[in-house]
Structures are given as C-alpha cells and as structure tokens.
CSV table of C-alpha atoms and ligand atoms in Angstrom, one decimal:
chain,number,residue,atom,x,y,z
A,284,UNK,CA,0.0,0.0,0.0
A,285,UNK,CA,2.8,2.5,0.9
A,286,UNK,CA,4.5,1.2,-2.3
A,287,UNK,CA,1.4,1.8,-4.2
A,288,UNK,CA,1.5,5.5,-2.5
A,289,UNK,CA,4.7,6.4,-3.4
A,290,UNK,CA,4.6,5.5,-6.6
A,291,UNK,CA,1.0,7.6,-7.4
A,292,UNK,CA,3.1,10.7,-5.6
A,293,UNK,CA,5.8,9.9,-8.2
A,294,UNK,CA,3.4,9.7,-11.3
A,295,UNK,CA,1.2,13.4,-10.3
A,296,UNK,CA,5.4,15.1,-9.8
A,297,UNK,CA,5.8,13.4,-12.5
A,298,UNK,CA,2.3,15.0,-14.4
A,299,UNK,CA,3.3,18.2,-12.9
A,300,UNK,CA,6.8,18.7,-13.9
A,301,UNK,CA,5.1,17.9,-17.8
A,302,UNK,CA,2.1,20.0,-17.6
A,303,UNK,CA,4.4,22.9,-16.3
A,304,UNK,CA,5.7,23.0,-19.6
A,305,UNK,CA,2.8,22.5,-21.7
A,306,UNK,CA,-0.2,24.8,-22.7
A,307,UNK,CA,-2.8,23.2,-20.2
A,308,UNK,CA,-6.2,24.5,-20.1
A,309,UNK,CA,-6.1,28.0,-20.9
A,310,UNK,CA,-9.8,30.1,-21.7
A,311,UNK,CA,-9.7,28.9,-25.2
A,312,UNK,CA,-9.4,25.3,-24.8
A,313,UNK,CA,-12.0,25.3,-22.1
A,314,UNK,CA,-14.1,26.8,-24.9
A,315,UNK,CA,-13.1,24.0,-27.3
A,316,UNK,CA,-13.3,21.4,-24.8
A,317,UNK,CA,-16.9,22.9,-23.2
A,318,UNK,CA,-18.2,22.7,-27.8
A,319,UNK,CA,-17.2,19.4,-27.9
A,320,UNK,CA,-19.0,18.1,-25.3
A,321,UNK,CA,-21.8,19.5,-26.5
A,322,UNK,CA,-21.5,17.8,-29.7
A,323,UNK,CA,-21.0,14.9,-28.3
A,324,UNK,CA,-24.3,15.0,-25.6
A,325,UNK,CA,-26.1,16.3,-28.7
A,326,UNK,CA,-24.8,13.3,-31.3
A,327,UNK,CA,-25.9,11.3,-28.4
A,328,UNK,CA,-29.6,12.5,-27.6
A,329,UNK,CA,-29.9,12.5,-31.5
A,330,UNK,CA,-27.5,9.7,-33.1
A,331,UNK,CA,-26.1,12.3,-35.4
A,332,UNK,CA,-23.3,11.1,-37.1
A,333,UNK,CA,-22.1,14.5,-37.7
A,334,UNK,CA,-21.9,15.6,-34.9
A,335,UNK,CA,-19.9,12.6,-33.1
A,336,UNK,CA,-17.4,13.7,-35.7
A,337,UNK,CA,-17.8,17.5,-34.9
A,338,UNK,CA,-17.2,16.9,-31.2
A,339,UNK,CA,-14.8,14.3,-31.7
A,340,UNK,CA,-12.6,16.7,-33.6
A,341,UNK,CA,-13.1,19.3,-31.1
A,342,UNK,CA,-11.9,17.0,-28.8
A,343,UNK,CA,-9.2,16.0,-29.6
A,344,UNK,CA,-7.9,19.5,-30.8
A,345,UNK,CA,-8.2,20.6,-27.4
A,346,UNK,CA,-6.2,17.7,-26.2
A,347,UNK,CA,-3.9,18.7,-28.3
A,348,UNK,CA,-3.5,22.2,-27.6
A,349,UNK,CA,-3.4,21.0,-23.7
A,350,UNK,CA,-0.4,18.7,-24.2
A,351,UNK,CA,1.3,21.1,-26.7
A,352,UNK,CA,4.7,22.4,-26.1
A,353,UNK,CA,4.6,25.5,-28.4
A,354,UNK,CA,3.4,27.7,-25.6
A,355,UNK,CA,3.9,30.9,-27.4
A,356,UNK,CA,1.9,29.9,-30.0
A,357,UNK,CA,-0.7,28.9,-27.7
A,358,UNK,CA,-0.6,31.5,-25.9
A,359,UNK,CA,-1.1,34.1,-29.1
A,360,UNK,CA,-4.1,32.2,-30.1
A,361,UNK,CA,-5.5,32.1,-26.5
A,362,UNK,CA,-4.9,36.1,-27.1
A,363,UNK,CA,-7.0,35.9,-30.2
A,364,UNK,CA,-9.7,34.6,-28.7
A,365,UNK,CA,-9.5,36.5,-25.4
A,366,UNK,CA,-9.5,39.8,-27.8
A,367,UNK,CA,-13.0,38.7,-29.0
A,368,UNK,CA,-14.4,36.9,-26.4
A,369,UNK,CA,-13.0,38.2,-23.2
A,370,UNK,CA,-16.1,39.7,-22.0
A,371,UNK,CA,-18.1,36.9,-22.5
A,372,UNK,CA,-15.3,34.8,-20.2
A,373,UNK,CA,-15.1,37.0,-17.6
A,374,UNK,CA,-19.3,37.3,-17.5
A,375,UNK,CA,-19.3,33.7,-17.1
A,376,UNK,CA,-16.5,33.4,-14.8
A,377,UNK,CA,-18.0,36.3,-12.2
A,378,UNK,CA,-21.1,34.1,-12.8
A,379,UNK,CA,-19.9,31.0,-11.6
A,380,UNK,CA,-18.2,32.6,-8.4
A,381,UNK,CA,-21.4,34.4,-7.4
A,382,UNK,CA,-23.5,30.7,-7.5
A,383,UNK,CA,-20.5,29.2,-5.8
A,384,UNK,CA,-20.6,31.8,-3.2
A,385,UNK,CA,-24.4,31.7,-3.3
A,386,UNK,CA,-24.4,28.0,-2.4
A,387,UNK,CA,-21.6,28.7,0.3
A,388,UNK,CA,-23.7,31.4,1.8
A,389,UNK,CA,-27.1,28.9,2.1
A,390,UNK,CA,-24.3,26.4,4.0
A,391,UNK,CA,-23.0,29.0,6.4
A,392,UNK,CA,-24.8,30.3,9.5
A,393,UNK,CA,-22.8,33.1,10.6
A,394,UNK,CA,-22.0,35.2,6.7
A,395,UNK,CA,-23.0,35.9,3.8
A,396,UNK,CA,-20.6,35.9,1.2
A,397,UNK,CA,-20.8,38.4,-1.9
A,398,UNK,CA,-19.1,38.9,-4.7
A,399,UNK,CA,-17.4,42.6,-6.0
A,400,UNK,CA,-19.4,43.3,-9.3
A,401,UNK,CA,-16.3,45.7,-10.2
A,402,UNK,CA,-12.9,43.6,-9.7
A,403,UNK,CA,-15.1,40.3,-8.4
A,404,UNK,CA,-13.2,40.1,-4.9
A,405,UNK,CA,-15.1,38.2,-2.4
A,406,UNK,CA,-16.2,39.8,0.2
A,407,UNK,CA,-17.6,38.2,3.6
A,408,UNK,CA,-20.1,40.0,5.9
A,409,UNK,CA,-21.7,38.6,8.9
A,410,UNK,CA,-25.8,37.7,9.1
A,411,UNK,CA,-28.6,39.4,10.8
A,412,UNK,CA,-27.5,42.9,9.9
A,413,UNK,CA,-30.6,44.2,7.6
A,414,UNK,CA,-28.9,46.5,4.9
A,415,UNK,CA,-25.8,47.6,5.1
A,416,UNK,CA,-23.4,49.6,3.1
A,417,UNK,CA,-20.2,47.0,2.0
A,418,UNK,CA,-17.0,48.6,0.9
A,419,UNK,CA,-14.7,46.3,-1.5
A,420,UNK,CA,-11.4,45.6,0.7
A,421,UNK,CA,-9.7,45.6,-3.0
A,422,UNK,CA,-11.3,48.5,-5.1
A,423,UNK,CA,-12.5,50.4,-2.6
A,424,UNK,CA,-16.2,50.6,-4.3
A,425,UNK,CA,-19.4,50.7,-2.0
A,426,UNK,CA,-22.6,49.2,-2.2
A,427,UNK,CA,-25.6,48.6,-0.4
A,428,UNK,CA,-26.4,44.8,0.6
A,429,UNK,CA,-29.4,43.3,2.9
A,430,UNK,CA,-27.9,40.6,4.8
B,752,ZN,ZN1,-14.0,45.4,-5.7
C-alpha cells in the first residue's frame, strides 16, 4: 500500500513537472473542450453522425493544444480569442463565483458571502445585519447589501 503511495506521488510530480511546460487549459481550450461536449451530448440525444465527428474533432484539438509544447503559440491564439471573447469569459466566470458563493452562503450560519461586481473580490459580511453599506477591501467601491 505505501508502495502503491509512493509511486502515485511519483506519477502526479511526474504530471506536474510535464504540464508545467505545456499549454494546459487555458480560456480557449475550455471553450473547445466545453463545444465538444456538446456535440458529443447532442450526437448522443440525436444519433447524429455528424456531430460525433464535430465533437470528436473538437476533442481531440483541445487535447492537443493541452499537451502542446509550443506555448507561445498557444498562448497568441489564446490572445486571439481572449481579444474577441473576453467579456463573454469574464461574465461567465464572475457568474460562476457568485453561484458558488451563493451555495456557500445557504451552508453558512454566521456570513453571507458576496461577490465585488467591479474587480469580483469576495467579500464576507456577517448575518442578521438588515442593509448595510459593503466597501470592496480591494477597489474600494461601496454598495448597499441586505444581509
Ligand atoms: Zn472590488
């Protein structure tokens, strides 16, 4: 068991030390990644044959770009697509923290936890206060919140 240990340790060094010098998932092959699974889910709801290919290729081009060593090639496209589609990213992104720190509000007793709509730092306050006015630690902009 402590052999078996070892050696998983050894393996995920091992994973780091490669990934650390590949492109990993950057914003764009999240976006790859996040079409071809729904190609795939699609093609399988609908037995299209086209799109098991679509998603397939999709895919595998983000696996691809993960594992690729040319980072400053990957990292110029990533560019391209942030230039385009960097608003859209970081829209999705401030939405996912504010459900995550919806959900870790309804679990905690004692604070509510918010999320700055300006430079999306989290901000904790405590319960029970009715409305108060919340200034980000990080940005220093105010708002009003009903706890
Ligand atoms: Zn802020």
């Amino acid at each position: 068991m402590g052999l078996l240990k070892k050696y998983v340790t050894m393996f995920r060094e091992d994973m780091k030390e490669v990934m650390a010098r590949r492109c990993g998932l950057d914003e764009l092959n999240n976006f790859i990644m996040l079409i071809g699974f729904v190609y795939v889910v699609f093609a399988l709801f609908t037995g299209n044959k086209l799109c098991i290919i679509c998603g397939a290729v999709c895919i595998i081009l983000g696996y691809m770009r993960v594992f690729s060593k040319n980072l400053e090639k990957r990292r110029k496209e990533n560019a391209v697509y942030m230039r385009y589609m960097g608003g859209v990213v970081r829209v999705v992104k401030y939405c996912k923290v504010c459900i995550k720190m919806w959900i870790k509000t309804l679990k905690d007793k004692e604070y509510y936890y918010f999320v700055c709509s300006a430079c999306h730092q989290i901000i904790r306050v405590p319960k029970g206060k009715n409305k108060v006015s919340i200034r980000c630690p990080k940005c220093e902009k105010t708002f009003i919140k009903r706890t």
